[in-house]
PDB file of C-alpha atoms (C1' of nucleotides) in Angstrom:
ATOM      1  CA  UNK A   6      52.067  12.850  71.294  1.00 41.00           C
ATOM      2  CA  UNK A   7      54.702  11.099  69.260  1.00 44.00           C
ATOM      3  CA  UNK A   8      57.598   8.984  70.380  1.00 48.00           C
ATOM      4  CA  UNK A   9      59.915  10.690  67.925  1.00 48.00           C
ATOM      5  CA  UNK A  10      59.806  14.018  69.757  1.00 49.00           C
ATOM      6  CA  UNK A  11      59.473  13.284  73.427  1.00 55.00           C
ATOM      7  CA  UNK A  12      61.016  16.582  74.448  1.00 67.00           C
ATOM      8  CA  UNK A  13      59.651  19.042  71.894  1.00 86.00           C
ATOM      9  CA  UNK A  14      57.009  21.167  73.560  1.00 90.00           C
ATOM     10  CA  UNK A  15      56.843  24.609  71.955  1.00 97.00           C
ATOM     11  CA  UNK A  16      55.516  27.516  73.966  1.00 97.00           C
ATOM     12  CA  UNK A  17      53.707  30.113  71.926  1.00 97.00           C
ATOM     13  CA  UNK A  18      53.934  33.704  73.045  1.00 95.00           C
ATOM     14  CA  UNK A  19      52.377  36.693  71.354  1.00 89.00           C
ATOM     15  CA  UNK A  20      54.882  36.850  68.544  1.00 91.00           C
ATOM     16  CA  UNK A  21      57.539  34.340  69.546  1.00 97.00           C
ATOM     17  CA  UNK A  22      57.850  30.599  69.715  1.00 98.00           C
ATOM     18  CA  UNK A  23      60.041  29.174  72.450  1.00 97.00           C
ATOM     19  CA  UNK A  24      61.490  25.684  72.514  1.00 97.00           C
ATOM     20  CA  UNK A  25      62.580  24.704  76.005  1.00 96.00           C
ATOM     21  CA  UNK A  26      65.288  22.165  76.752  1.00 92.00           C
ATOM     22  CA  UNK A  27      66.065  21.693  73.106  1.00 90.00           C
ATOM     23  CA  UNK A  28      68.786  19.202  72.328  1.00 88.00           C
ATOM     24  CA  UNK A  29      70.697  18.253  69.219  1.00 96.00           C
ATOM     25  CA  UNK A  30      70.324  21.740  67.735  1.00 97.00           C
ATOM     26  CA  UNK A  31      73.191  24.214  67.458  1.00 97.00           C
ATOM     27  CA  UNK A  32      72.401  27.275  65.372  1.00 98.00           C
ATOM     28  CA  UNK A  33      75.871  27.885  64.055  1.00 97.00           C
ATOM     29  CA  UNK A  34      76.542  24.249  63.280  1.00 97.00           C
ATOM     30  CA  UNK A  35      73.210  23.867  61.503  1.00 98.00           C
ATOM     31  CA  UNK A  36      72.849  27.195  59.729  1.00 98.00           C
ATOM     32  CA  UNK A  37      76.478  27.741  58.782  1.00 96.00           C
ATOM     33  CA  UNK A  38      77.552  24.311  57.577  1.00 95.00           C
ATOM     34  CA  UNK A  39      76.989  24.743  53.863  1.00 96.00           C
ATOM     35  CA  UNK A  40      73.490  23.312  53.494  1.00 98.00           C
ATOM     36  CA  UNK A  41      71.554  26.604  53.349  1.00 98.00           C
ATOM     37  CA  UNK A  42      72.747  29.964  52.116  1.00 98.00           C
ATOM     38  CA  UNK A  43      70.271  32.553  53.358  1.00 98.00           C
ATOM     39  CA  UNK A  44      71.108  32.585  57.075  1.00 98.00           C
ATOM     40  CA  UNK A  45      73.196  35.389  58.508  1.00 98.00           C
ATOM     41  CA  UNK A  46      74.750  35.393  61.954  1.00 97.00           C
ATOM     42  CA  UNK A  47      74.179  38.512  64.027  1.00 97.00           C
ATOM     43  CA  UNK A  48      76.798  39.987  66.355  1.00 96.00           C
ATOM     44  CA  UNK A  49      74.999  38.424  69.346  1.00 96.00           C
ATOM     45  CA  UNK A  50      75.185  34.934  67.895  1.00 96.00           C
ATOM     46  CA  UNK A  51      71.582  34.765  66.763  1.00 98.00           C
ATOM     47  CA  UNK A  52      70.675  34.105  63.143  1.00 98.00           C
ATOM     48  CA  UNK A  53      68.316  35.769  60.707  1.00 98.00           C
ATOM     49  CA  UNK A  54      67.059  34.040  57.611  1.00 98.00           C
ATOM     50  CA  UNK A  55      64.257  33.702  55.117  1.00 98.00           C
ATOM     51  CA  UNK A  56      62.445  30.578  53.980  1.00 98.00           C
ATOM     52  CA  UNK A  57      58.990  29.924  52.573  1.00 98.00           C
ATOM     53  CA  UNK A  58      58.478  33.699  52.193  1.00 98.00           C
ATOM     54  CA  UNK A  59      58.867  34.217  55.923  1.00 98.00           C
ATOM     55  CA  UNK A  60      61.550  35.880  58.006  1.00 97.00           C
ATOM     56  CA  UNK A  61      62.839  34.078  61.059  1.00 98.00           C
ATOM     57  CA  UNK A  62      65.096  35.494  63.729  1.00 98.00           C
ATOM     58  CA  UNK A  63      66.323  32.650  65.875  1.00 98.00           C
ATOM     59  CA  UNK A  64      68.409  32.745  69.031  1.00 98.00           C
ATOM     60  CA  UNK A  65      69.705  30.187  71.480  1.00 96.00           C
ATOM     61  CA  UNK A  66      69.923  31.031  75.176  1.00 92.00           C
ATOM     62  CA  UNK A  67      70.373  28.692  78.111  1.00 88.00           C
ATOM     63  CA  UNK A  68      69.183  25.549  76.407  1.00 88.00           C
ATOM     64  CA  UNK A  69      66.217  27.390  74.970  1.00 95.00           C
ATOM     65  CA  UNK A  70      65.646  28.226  71.335  1.00 97.00           C
ATOM     66  CA  UNK A  71      63.587  31.325  70.608  1.00 98.00           C
ATOM     67  CA  UNK A  72      62.059  31.927  67.201  1.00 98.00           C
ATOM     68  CA  UNK A  73      61.383  35.660  67.185  1.00 97.00           C
ATOM     69  CA  UNK A  74      58.502  36.889  65.080  1.00 95.00           C
ATOM     70  CA  UNK A  75      57.170  33.366  64.642  1.00 97.00           C
ATOM     71  CA  UNK A  76      53.570  32.656  65.667  1.00 97.00           C
ATOM     72  CA  UNK A  77      52.010  29.271  66.207  1.00 97.00           C
ATOM     73  CA  UNK A  78      50.689  28.978  62.687  1.00 97.00           C
ATOM     74  CA  UNK A  79      54.053  29.677  61.094  1.00 97.00           C
ATOM     75  CA  UNK A  80      55.870  27.419  63.508  1.00 98.00           C
ATOM     76  CA  UNK A  81      53.589  24.505  62.796  1.00 98.00           C
ATOM     77  CA  UNK A  82      53.268  25.252  59.097  1.00 98.00           C
ATOM     78  CA  UNK A  83      56.880  26.069  58.298  1.00 98.00           C
ATOM     79  CA  UNK A  84      59.620  25.976  60.889  1.00 98.00           C
ATOM     80  CA  UNK A  85      58.803  22.725  62.627  1.00 98.00           C
ATOM     81  CA  UNK A  86      59.393  20.912  59.373  1.00 98.00           C
ATOM     82  CA  UNK A  87      62.150  23.207  58.149  1.00 98.00           C
ATOM     83  CA  UNK A  88      64.311  22.544  61.211  1.00 98.00           C
ATOM     84  CA  UNK A  89      63.417  18.849  61.127  1.00 98.00           C
ATOM     85  CA  UNK A  90      62.197  19.052  64.725  1.00 97.00           C
ATOM     86  CA  UNK A  91      60.174  15.861  64.557  1.00 96.00           C
ATOM     87  CA  UNK A  92      63.228  13.716  64.087  1.00 97.00           C
ATOM     88  CA  UNK A  93      65.096  12.200  67.008  1.00 96.00           C
ATOM     89  CA  UNK A  94      68.715  13.073  66.295  1.00 98.00           C
ATOM     90  CA  UNK A  95      69.899  11.570  69.582  1.00 97.00           C
ATOM     91  CA  UNK A  96      68.715   8.198  68.441  1.00 97.00           C
ATOM     92  CA  UNK A  97      70.326   8.635  65.016  1.00 98.00           C
ATOM     93  CA  UNK A  98      73.646   9.724  66.470  1.00 98.00           C
ATOM     94  CA  UNK A  99      73.580   6.798  68.831  1.00 98.00           C
ATOM     95  CA  UNK A 100      73.058   4.518  65.863  1.00 98.00           C
ATOM     96  CA  UNK A 101      75.928   6.201  63.988  1.00 98.00           C
ATOM     97  CA  UNK A 102      78.238   5.718  66.959  1.00 98.00           C
ATOM     98  CA  UNK A 103      78.440   2.013  66.283  1.00 98.00           C
ATOM     99  CA  UNK A 104      81.210   3.044  63.906  1.00 98.00           C
ATOM    100  CA  UNK A 105      84.057   4.783  65.777  1.00 98.00           C
ATOM    101  CA  UNK A 106      85.044   7.042  62.887  1.00 97.00           C
ATOM    102  CA  UNK A 107      81.482   8.152  62.299  1.00 98.00           C
ATOM    103  CA  UNK A 108      81.153   8.627  66.046  1.00 98.00           C
ATOM    104  CA  UNK A 109      84.048  11.053  65.914  1.00 96.00           C
ATOM    105  CA  UNK A 110      82.550  13.030  63.050  1.00 96.00           C
ATOM    106  CA  UNK A 111      79.161  13.350  64.777  1.00 97.00           C
ATOM    107  CA  UNK A 112      80.769  14.275  68.100  1.00 97.00           C
ATOM    108  CA  UNK A 113      82.689  17.045  66.357  1.00 96.00           C
ATOM    109  CA  UNK A 114      79.463  18.952  65.623  1.00 97.00           C
ATOM    110  CA  UNK A 115      76.614  17.185  67.427  1.00 98.00           C
ATOM    111  CA  UNK A 116      74.217  20.096  66.930  1.00 97.00           C
ATOM    112  CA  UNK A 117      73.892  19.721  63.182  1.00 98.00           C
ATOM    113  CA  UNK A 118      70.410  19.081  61.835  1.00 98.00           C
ATOM    114  CA  UNK A 119      69.567  18.581  58.170  1.00 98.00           C
ATOM    115  CA  UNK A 120      67.182  21.311  57.083  1.00 98.00           C
ATOM    116  CA  UNK A 121      64.180  20.657  54.899  1.00 98.00           C
ATOM    117  CA  UNK A 122      64.218  23.592  52.529  1.00 98.00           C
ATOM    118  CA  UNK A 123      61.984  24.546  49.643  1.00 98.00           C
ATOM    119  CA  UNK A 124      62.718  22.260  46.702  1.00 98.00           C
ATOM    120  CA  UNK A 125      63.052  25.081  44.199  1.00 99.00           C
ATOM    121  CA  UNK A 126      65.371  27.115  46.396  1.00 98.00           C
ATOM    122  CA  UNK A 127      67.531  24.097  47.175  1.00 98.00           C
ATOM    123  CA  UNK A 128      67.763  23.242  43.486  1.00 98.00           C
ATOM    124  CA  UNK A 129      68.853  26.755  42.549  1.00 99.00           C
ATOM    125  CA  UNK A 130      71.226  27.058  45.490  1.00 98.00           C
ATOM    126  CA  UNK A 131      73.118  23.936  44.543  1.00 98.00           C
ATOM    127  CA  UNK A 132      73.159  24.804  40.848  1.00 98.00           C
ATOM    128  CA  UNK A 133      74.915  27.968  41.982  1.00 98.00           C
ATOM    129  CA  UNK A 134      77.204  26.007  44.299  1.00 98.00           C
ATOM    130  CA  UNK A 135      79.059  24.165  41.555  1.00 98.00           C
ATOM    131  CA  UNK A 136      82.736  25.061  41.232  1.00 98.00           C
ATOM    132  CA  UNK A 137      82.113  27.864  43.702  1.00 98.00           C
ATOM    133  CA  UNK A 138      82.779  28.737  47.333  1.00 96.00           C
ATOM    134  CA  UNK A 139      80.269  29.213  50.135  1.00 96.00           C
ATOM    135  CA  UNK A 140      80.917  32.914  50.563  1.00 97.00           C
ATOM    136  CA  UNK A 141      80.265  33.690  46.938  1.00 98.00           C
ATOM    137  CA  UNK A 142      77.315  31.296  46.793  1.00 98.00           C
ATOM    138  CA  UNK A 143      75.661  33.313  49.556  1.00 98.00           C
ATOM    139  CA  UNK A 144      76.330  36.531  47.684  1.00 98.00           C
ATOM    140  CA  UNK A 145      74.836  35.244  44.460  1.00 98.00           C
ATOM    141  CA  UNK A 146      71.765  33.844  46.231  1.00 98.00           C
ATOM    142  CA  UNK A 147      71.293  37.136  48.053  1.00 98.00           C
ATOM    143  CA  UNK A 148      71.464  39.185  44.846  1.00 98.00           C
ATOM    144  CA  UNK A 149      69.103  36.735  43.173  1.00 98.00           C
ATOM    145  CA  UNK A 150      66.525  37.316  45.905  1.00 98.00           C
ATOM    146  CA  UNK A 151      66.861  41.092  46.231  1.00 98.00           C
ATOM    147  CA  UNK A 152      66.755  41.522  42.471  1.00 98.00           C
ATOM    148  CA  UNK A 153      64.004  39.090  41.487  1.00 98.00           C
ATOM    149  CA  UNK A 154      62.221  38.069  44.692  1.00 98.00           C
ATOM    150  CA  UNK A 155      58.992  39.511  46.104  1.00 98.00           C
ATOM    151  CA  UNK A 156      59.500  41.935  48.979  1.00 98.00           C
ATOM    152  CA  UNK A 157      58.279  40.561  52.286  1.00 98.00           C
ATOM    153  CA  UNK A 158      58.277  42.113  55.734  1.00 94.00           C
ATOM    154  CA  UNK A 159      61.208  43.969  57.224  1.00 94.00           C
ATOM    155  CA  UNK A 160      62.960  44.715  53.956  1.00 97.00           C
ATOM    156  CA  UNK A 161      63.568  41.047  53.203  1.00 98.00           C
ATOM    157  CA  UNK A 162      62.831  39.239  49.966  1.00 98.00           C
ATOM    158  CA  UNK A 163      61.331  35.887  49.126  1.00 98.00           C
ATOM    159  CA  UNK A 164      63.230  33.516  46.902  1.00 98.00           C
ATOM    160  CA  UNK A 165      62.248  34.305  43.295  1.00 98.00           C
ATOM    161  CA  UNK A 166      59.695  32.028  41.687  1.00 98.00           C
ATOM    162  CA  UNK A 167      60.457  29.720  38.753  1.00 98.00           C
ATOM    163  CA  UNK A 168      57.968  31.767  36.704  1.00 98.00           C
ATOM    164  CA  UNK A 169      59.931  34.958  37.277  1.00 98.00           C
ATOM    165  CA  UNK A 170      63.270  33.450  36.379  1.00 98.00           C
ATOM    166  CA  UNK A 171      61.807  31.597  33.410  1.00 98.00           C
ATOM    167  CA  UNK A 172      61.123  34.942  31.766  1.00 98.00           C
ATOM    168  CA  UNK A 173      64.709  36.130  32.275  1.00 98.00           C
ATOM    169  CA  UNK A 174      67.514  36.137  29.761  1.00 98.00           C
ATOM    170  CA  UNK A 175      71.155  35.565  30.719  1.00 98.00           C
ATOM    171  CA  UNK A 176      71.644  39.323  30.320  1.00 98.00           C
ATOM    172  CA  UNK A 177      68.862  39.938  32.837  1.00 98.00           C
ATOM    173  CA  UNK A 178      70.763  37.787  35.320  1.00 98.00           C
ATOM    174  CA  UNK A 179      74.069  39.568  34.714  1.00 98.00           C
ATOM    175  CA  UNK A 180      73.789  41.719  37.875  1.00 98.00           C
ATOM    176  CA  UNK A 181      73.601  38.518  39.910  1.00 98.00           C
ATOM    177  CA  UNK A 182      77.118  37.631  38.754  1.00 98.00           C
ATOM    178  CA  UNK A 183      76.422  33.934  38.685  1.00 98.00           C
ATOM    179  CA  UNK A 184      78.769  33.475  35.755  1.00 98.00           C
ATOM    180  CA  UNK A 185      78.249  30.408  33.598  1.00 98.00           C
ATOM    181  CA  UNK A 186      75.544  29.195  35.982  1.00 98.00           C
ATOM    182  CA  UNK A 187      73.052  31.845  34.872  1.00 98.00           C
ATOM    183  CA  UNK A 188      71.803  29.839  31.916  1.00 98.00           C
ATOM    184  CA  UNK A 189      71.535  26.767  34.152  1.00 98.00           C
ATOM    185  CA  UNK A 190      69.179  28.659  36.468  1.00 98.00           C
ATOM    186  CA  UNK A 191      67.084  29.792  33.523  1.00 98.00           C
ATOM    187  CA  UNK A 192      66.851  26.283  32.096  1.00 98.00           C
ATOM    188  CA  UNK A 193      65.771  24.959  35.483  1.00 98.00           C
ATOM    189  CA  UNK A 194      63.196  27.740  35.847  1.00 99.00           C
ATOM    190  CA  UNK A 195      61.708  27.093  32.420  1.00 98.00           C
ATOM    191  CA  UNK A 196      61.370  23.360  32.979  1.00 98.00           C
ATOM    192  CA  UNK A 197      59.750  23.865  36.384  1.00 98.00           C
ATOM    193  CA  UNK A 198      57.501  26.766  35.368  1.00 98.00           C
ATOM    194  CA  UNK A 199      56.249  24.898  32.302  1.00 98.00           C
ATOM    195  CA  UNK A 200      55.304  21.927  34.447  1.00 98.00           C
ATOM    196  CA  UNK A 201      57.708  19.627  32.649  1.00 98.00           C
ATOM    197  CA  UNK A 202      59.365  18.979  35.990  1.00 98.00           C
ATOM    198  CA  UNK A 203      57.210  18.807  39.119  1.00 98.00           C
ATOM    199  CA  UNK A 204      59.419  19.286  42.148  1.00 98.00           C
ATOM    200  CA  UNK A 205      56.539  18.476  44.484  1.00 98.00           C
ATOM    201  CA  UNK A 206      56.372  14.818  43.491  1.00 98.00           C
ATOM    202  CA  UNK A 207      60.092  14.065  43.594  1.00 98.00           C
ATOM    203  CA  UNK A 208      59.818  12.833  47.164  1.00 98.00           C
ATOM    204  CA  UNK A 209      57.479  10.089  45.967  1.00 98.00           C
ATOM    205  CA  UNK A 210      59.648   8.712  43.163  1.00 98.00           C
ATOM    206  CA  UNK A 211      62.320   6.039  43.412  1.00 97.00           C
ATOM    207  CA  UNK A 212      65.668   7.707  43.949  1.00 97.00           C
ATOM    208  CA  UNK A 213      66.968   6.894  40.471  1.00 96.00           C
ATOM    209  CA  UNK A 214      63.901   8.365  38.812  1.00 98.00           C
ATOM    210  CA  UNK A 215      63.946  11.492  40.921  1.00 98.00           C
ATOM    211  CA  UNK A 216      67.605  11.967  40.094  1.00 98.00           C
ATOM    212  CA  UNK A 217      67.095  11.391  36.382  1.00 98.00           C
ATOM    213  CA  UNK A 218      64.269  13.901  36.344  1.00 98.00           C
ATOM    214  CA  UNK A 219      66.422  16.647  37.830  1.00 98.00           C
ATOM    215  CA  UNK A 220      69.355  15.761  35.587  1.00 98.00           C
ATOM    216  CA  UNK A 221      67.330  16.703  32.543  1.00 98.00           C
ATOM    217  CA  UNK A 222      68.132  20.270  33.572  1.00 98.00           C
ATOM    218  CA  UNK A 223      71.265  21.658  31.945  1.00 98.00           C
ATOM    219  CA  UNK A 224      73.834  22.156  34.662  1.00 98.00           C
ATOM    220  CA  UNK A 225      72.366  19.570  37.005  1.00 98.00           C
ATOM    221  CA  UNK A 226      74.504  16.476  37.391  1.00 98.00           C
ATOM    222  CA  UNK A 227      74.324  13.747  39.983  1.00 98.00           C
ATOM    223  CA  UNK A 228      75.809  15.819  42.796  1.00 98.00           C
ATOM    224  CA  UNK A 229      73.533  18.825  42.382  1.00 98.00           C
ATOM    225  CA  UNK A 230      70.554  16.518  41.928  1.00 98.00           C
ATOM    226  CA  UNK A 231      71.389  14.653  45.129  1.00 98.00           C
ATOM    227  CA  UNK A 232      71.737  17.923  47.039  1.00 98.00           C
ATOM    228  CA  UNK A 233      68.378  19.162  45.789  1.00 98.00           C
ATOM    229  CA  UNK A 234      66.801  15.850  46.811  1.00 98.00           C
ATOM    230  CA  UNK A 235      68.454  15.757  50.232  1.00 98.00           C
ATOM    231  CA  UNK A 236      68.006  19.365  51.289  1.00 98.00           C
ATOM    232  CA  UNK A 237      64.913  20.243  49.263  1.00 98.00           C
ATOM    233  CA  UNK A 238      62.884  17.055  49.126  1.00 98.00           C
ATOM    234  CA  UNK A 239      63.654  15.450  52.441  1.00 98.00           C
ATOM    235  CA  UNK A 240      65.407  12.512  50.820  1.00 98.00           C
ATOM    236  CA  UNK A 241      67.709  11.656  53.692  1.00 97.00           C
ATOM    237  CA  UNK A 242      68.687   8.457  51.920  1.00 94.00           C
ATOM    238  CA  UNK A 243      70.586  10.649  49.437  1.00 97.00           C
ATOM    239  CA  UNK A 244      74.360  10.887  49.809  1.00 97.00           C
ATOM    240  CA  UNK A 245      75.762  13.749  47.697  1.00 97.00           C
ATOM    241  CA  UNK A 246      79.421  13.240  46.882  1.00 96.00           C
ATOM    242  CA  UNK A 247      81.484  16.381  46.366  1.00 95.00           C
ATOM    243  CA  UNK A 248      85.250  16.892  46.588  1.00 92.00           C
ATOM    244  CA  UNK A 249      85.196  17.014  50.383  1.00 93.00           C
ATOM    245  CA  UNK A 250      83.124  13.888  50.773  1.00 95.00           C
ATOM    246  CA  UNK A 251      85.304  12.129  48.229  1.00 93.00           C
ATOM    247  CA  UNK A 252      88.428  12.973  50.203  1.00 91.00           C
ATOM    248  CA  UNK A 253      86.787  12.037  53.492  1.00 93.00           C
ATOM    249  CA  UNK A 254      85.523   8.727  52.171  1.00 94.00           C
ATOM    250  CA  UNK A 255      88.912   7.797  50.716  1.00 91.00           C
ATOM    251  CA  UNK A 256      90.625   8.568  54.013  1.00 91.00           C
ATOM    252  CA  UNK A 257      88.066   7.668  56.656  1.00 94.00           C
ATOM    253  CA  UNK A 258      85.787   5.082  55.069  1.00 95.00           C
ATOM    254  CA  UNK A 259      87.770   3.281  52.351  1.00 92.00           C
ATOM    255  CA  UNK A 260      85.292   0.389  52.514  1.00 93.00           C
ATOM    256  CA  UNK A 261      82.298   2.672  52.028  1.00 95.00           C
ATOM    257  CA  UNK A 262      79.728   4.183  54.329  1.00 97.00           C
ATOM    258  CA  UNK A 263      79.188   1.910  57.351  1.00 97.00           C
ATOM    259  CA  UNK A 264      75.948  -0.026  57.533  1.00 97.00           C
ATOM    260  CA  UNK A 265      74.854   1.786  60.676  1.00 98.00           C
ATOM    261  CA  UNK A 266      74.425   4.937  58.559  1.00 98.00           C
ATOM    262  CA  UNK A 267      72.533   3.347  55.694  1.00 95.00           C
ATOM    263  CA  UNK A 268      69.078   4.516  56.775  1.00 95.00           C
ATOM    264  CA  UNK A 269      70.194   8.109  57.228  1.00 98.00           C
ATOM    265  CA  UNK A 270      72.998   8.446  54.705  1.00 98.00           C
ATOM    266  CA  UNK A 271      72.197  12.096  54.028  1.00 98.00           C
ATOM    267  CA  UNK A 272      72.442  13.025  57.687  1.00 98.00           C
ATOM    268  CA  UNK A 273      75.716  11.132  57.988  1.00 98.00           C
ATOM    269  CA  UNK A 274      76.902  12.992  54.908  1.00 98.00           C
ATOM    270  CA  UNK A 275      76.321  16.332  56.589  1.00 98.00           C
ATOM    271  CA  UNK A 276      78.336  15.361  59.670  1.00 97.00           C
ATOM    272  CA  UNK A 277      81.150  14.004  57.508  1.00 97.00           C
ATOM    273  CA  UNK A 278      81.131  17.017  55.190  1.00 96.00           C
ATOM    274  CA  UNK A 279      81.373  19.486  58.048  1.00 96.00           C
ATOM    275  CA  UNK A 280      84.037  17.435  59.797  1.00 96.00           C
ATOM    276  CA  UNK A 281      86.180  17.116  56.695  1.00 94.00           C
ATOM    277  CA  UNK A 282      85.836  20.764  55.768  1.00 93.00           C
ATOM    278  CA  UNK A 283      86.382  22.444  59.124  1.00 92.00           C
ATOM    279  CA  UNK A 284      88.126  20.109  61.570  1.00 86.00           C
ATOM    280  CA  UNK A 285      91.816  21.054  61.697  1.00 80.00           C
ATOM    281  CA  UNK A 286      92.719  17.566  62.819  1.00 80.00           C
ATOM    282  CA  UNK A 287      91.227  15.981  59.749  1.00 79.00           C
ATOM    283  CA  UNK A 288      93.773  17.180  57.228  1.00 67.00           C
ATOM    284  CA  UNK A 289      96.592  16.176  59.550  1.00 56.00           C
ATOM    285  CA  UNK A 290      95.235  12.745  60.347  1.00 59.00           C
ATOM    286  CA  UNK A 291      94.331  11.981  56.802  1.00 57.00           C
ATOM    287  CA  UNK A 292      96.916  14.099  55.033  1.00 51.00           C
ATOM    288  CA  UNK A 293      94.054  14.551  52.615  1.00 45.00           C
ATOM    289  CA  UNK A 294      95.271  17.356  50.466  1.00 44.00           C
ATOM    290  CA  UNK A 295      98.803  16.094  50.024  1.00 42.00           C
ATOM    291  CA  UNK A 296      97.963  12.521  49.319  1.00 40.00           C
ATOM    292  CA  UNK A 297      98.711  11.816  45.675  1.00 34.00           C
ATOM    293  CA  UNK A 298      97.516   8.264  45.557  1.00 33.00           C
ATOM    294  CA  UNK A 299      97.237   5.100  47.542  1.00 30.00           C
TER     295      UNK A 299
ATOM    296  C1'  DA B  16      99.524  36.577  42.036  1.00 52.93           C
ATOM    297  C1'  DA B  17      98.384  32.090  41.330  1.00 52.93           C
ATOM    298  C1'  DC B  18      95.222  28.722  42.864  1.00 52.93           C
ATOM    299  C1'  DC B  19      90.896  27.110  44.137  1.00 52.93           C
ATOM    300  C1'  DA B  20      85.842  26.823  44.953  1.00 52.93           C
ATOM    301  C1'  DG B  21      79.876  21.490  47.904  1.00 52.93           C
ATOM    302  C1'  DG B  22      80.597  20.363  39.141  1.00 52.93           C
ATOM    303  C1'  DC B  23      79.069  19.942  34.707  1.00 52.93           C
ATOM    304  C1'  DG B  24      79.031  19.470  29.576  1.00 52.93           C
ATOM    305  C1'  DC B  25      81.588  18.244  25.961  1.00 52.93           C
ATOM    306  C1'  DA B  26      85.279  16.142  23.205  1.00 52.93           C
ATOM    307  C1'  DT B  27      88.214  12.436  22.709  1.00 52.93           C
ATOM    308  C1'  DA B  28      90.040   7.451  23.278  1.00 52.93           C
TER     309       DA B  28
ATOM    310  C1'  DT C  19      83.473   3.896  30.762  1.00 52.93           C
ATOM    311  C1'  DA C  20      87.169   7.010  31.617  1.00 52.93           C
ATOM    312  C1'  DT C  21      89.782  11.015  31.498  1.00 52.93           C
ATOM    313  C1'  DG C  22      90.829  16.076  30.505  1.00 52.93           C
ATOM    314  C1'  DC C  23      89.532  20.720  29.659  1.00 52.93           C
ATOM    315  C1'  DG C  24      87.039  25.194  29.762  1.00 52.93           C
ATOM    316  C1'  DC C  25      83.894  27.728  32.207  1.00 52.93           C
ATOM    317  C1'  DA C  26      82.620  33.268  35.059  1.00 52.93           C
ATOM    318  C1'  DT C  27      83.732  35.202  39.076  1.00 52.93           C
ATOM    319  C1'  DG C  28      85.987  36.364  43.108  1.00 52.93           C
ATOM    320  C1'  DG C  29      87.871  34.491  47.881  1.00 52.93           C
ATOM    321  C1'  DT C  30      92.103  33.231  50.068  1.00 52.93           C
TER     322       DT C  30
END
DNA sequence: AACCAGGCGCATA
DNA sequence: TATGCGCATGGT
């Protein structure tokens, strides 16, 4: 029994895991907000995705979340951590609400959670994300998996290993259509497969060191490194700054991120990113795109 | 049909 | 340190 998850009490059925009275978890807001790229919405509003070599079909009905095809072992070993279910988002959002602007951004999509993905997949995903759009990122990631990943159940594929990609040439990756990012993926794969970079210890290093380690990879700058650390290594103190966050910060937080978000900057970042990118009111209020200068 | 996309590496001042 | 440009590809 932990204080952080007073309400999480999973019920394990034969081949499902059910979470009753779940709060602070909206599937669409969490799985379709640009932090992960392997989740696909079904016509009925449920989502299907792959992580850690496992398929998960997840639906949300009447305040209950159902993880279809997920047994107790996989829930405890994978999805509990992946969906960050041991963190009290109500408490965090309450803390954020000290700042009225941040309160507005969190209230806009209060069901966002920050996923804890595999470090290697997160690294590759955000290498692919540079100068790219979400739709095409998903396509490239999907082709990467179906072409180079191990088949798993149900016709799905695991994310390809660093070892596999390390043996590839840029020509081998041509069918993926990753463009100039192909050689970045290969460089990352070679450094990880050789052991030069150990993704599993990045969560232990000081932020600057972890960042510098990842930035040895060609094609990994500070933004991609911060995304890999936030989404892949659980570094919720990381605050990746992309074009959207830059615009949002200039308009909404000209004096910087408020102190009430300091402990969970990465979670605040995800609320702000989603708000800036999808809230119609934002561009009007801030006139973000038309603003030439201050 | 241009313009842009969850940037980065490189050249130049 | 700061700016500007090209980059592969395709979505809008």
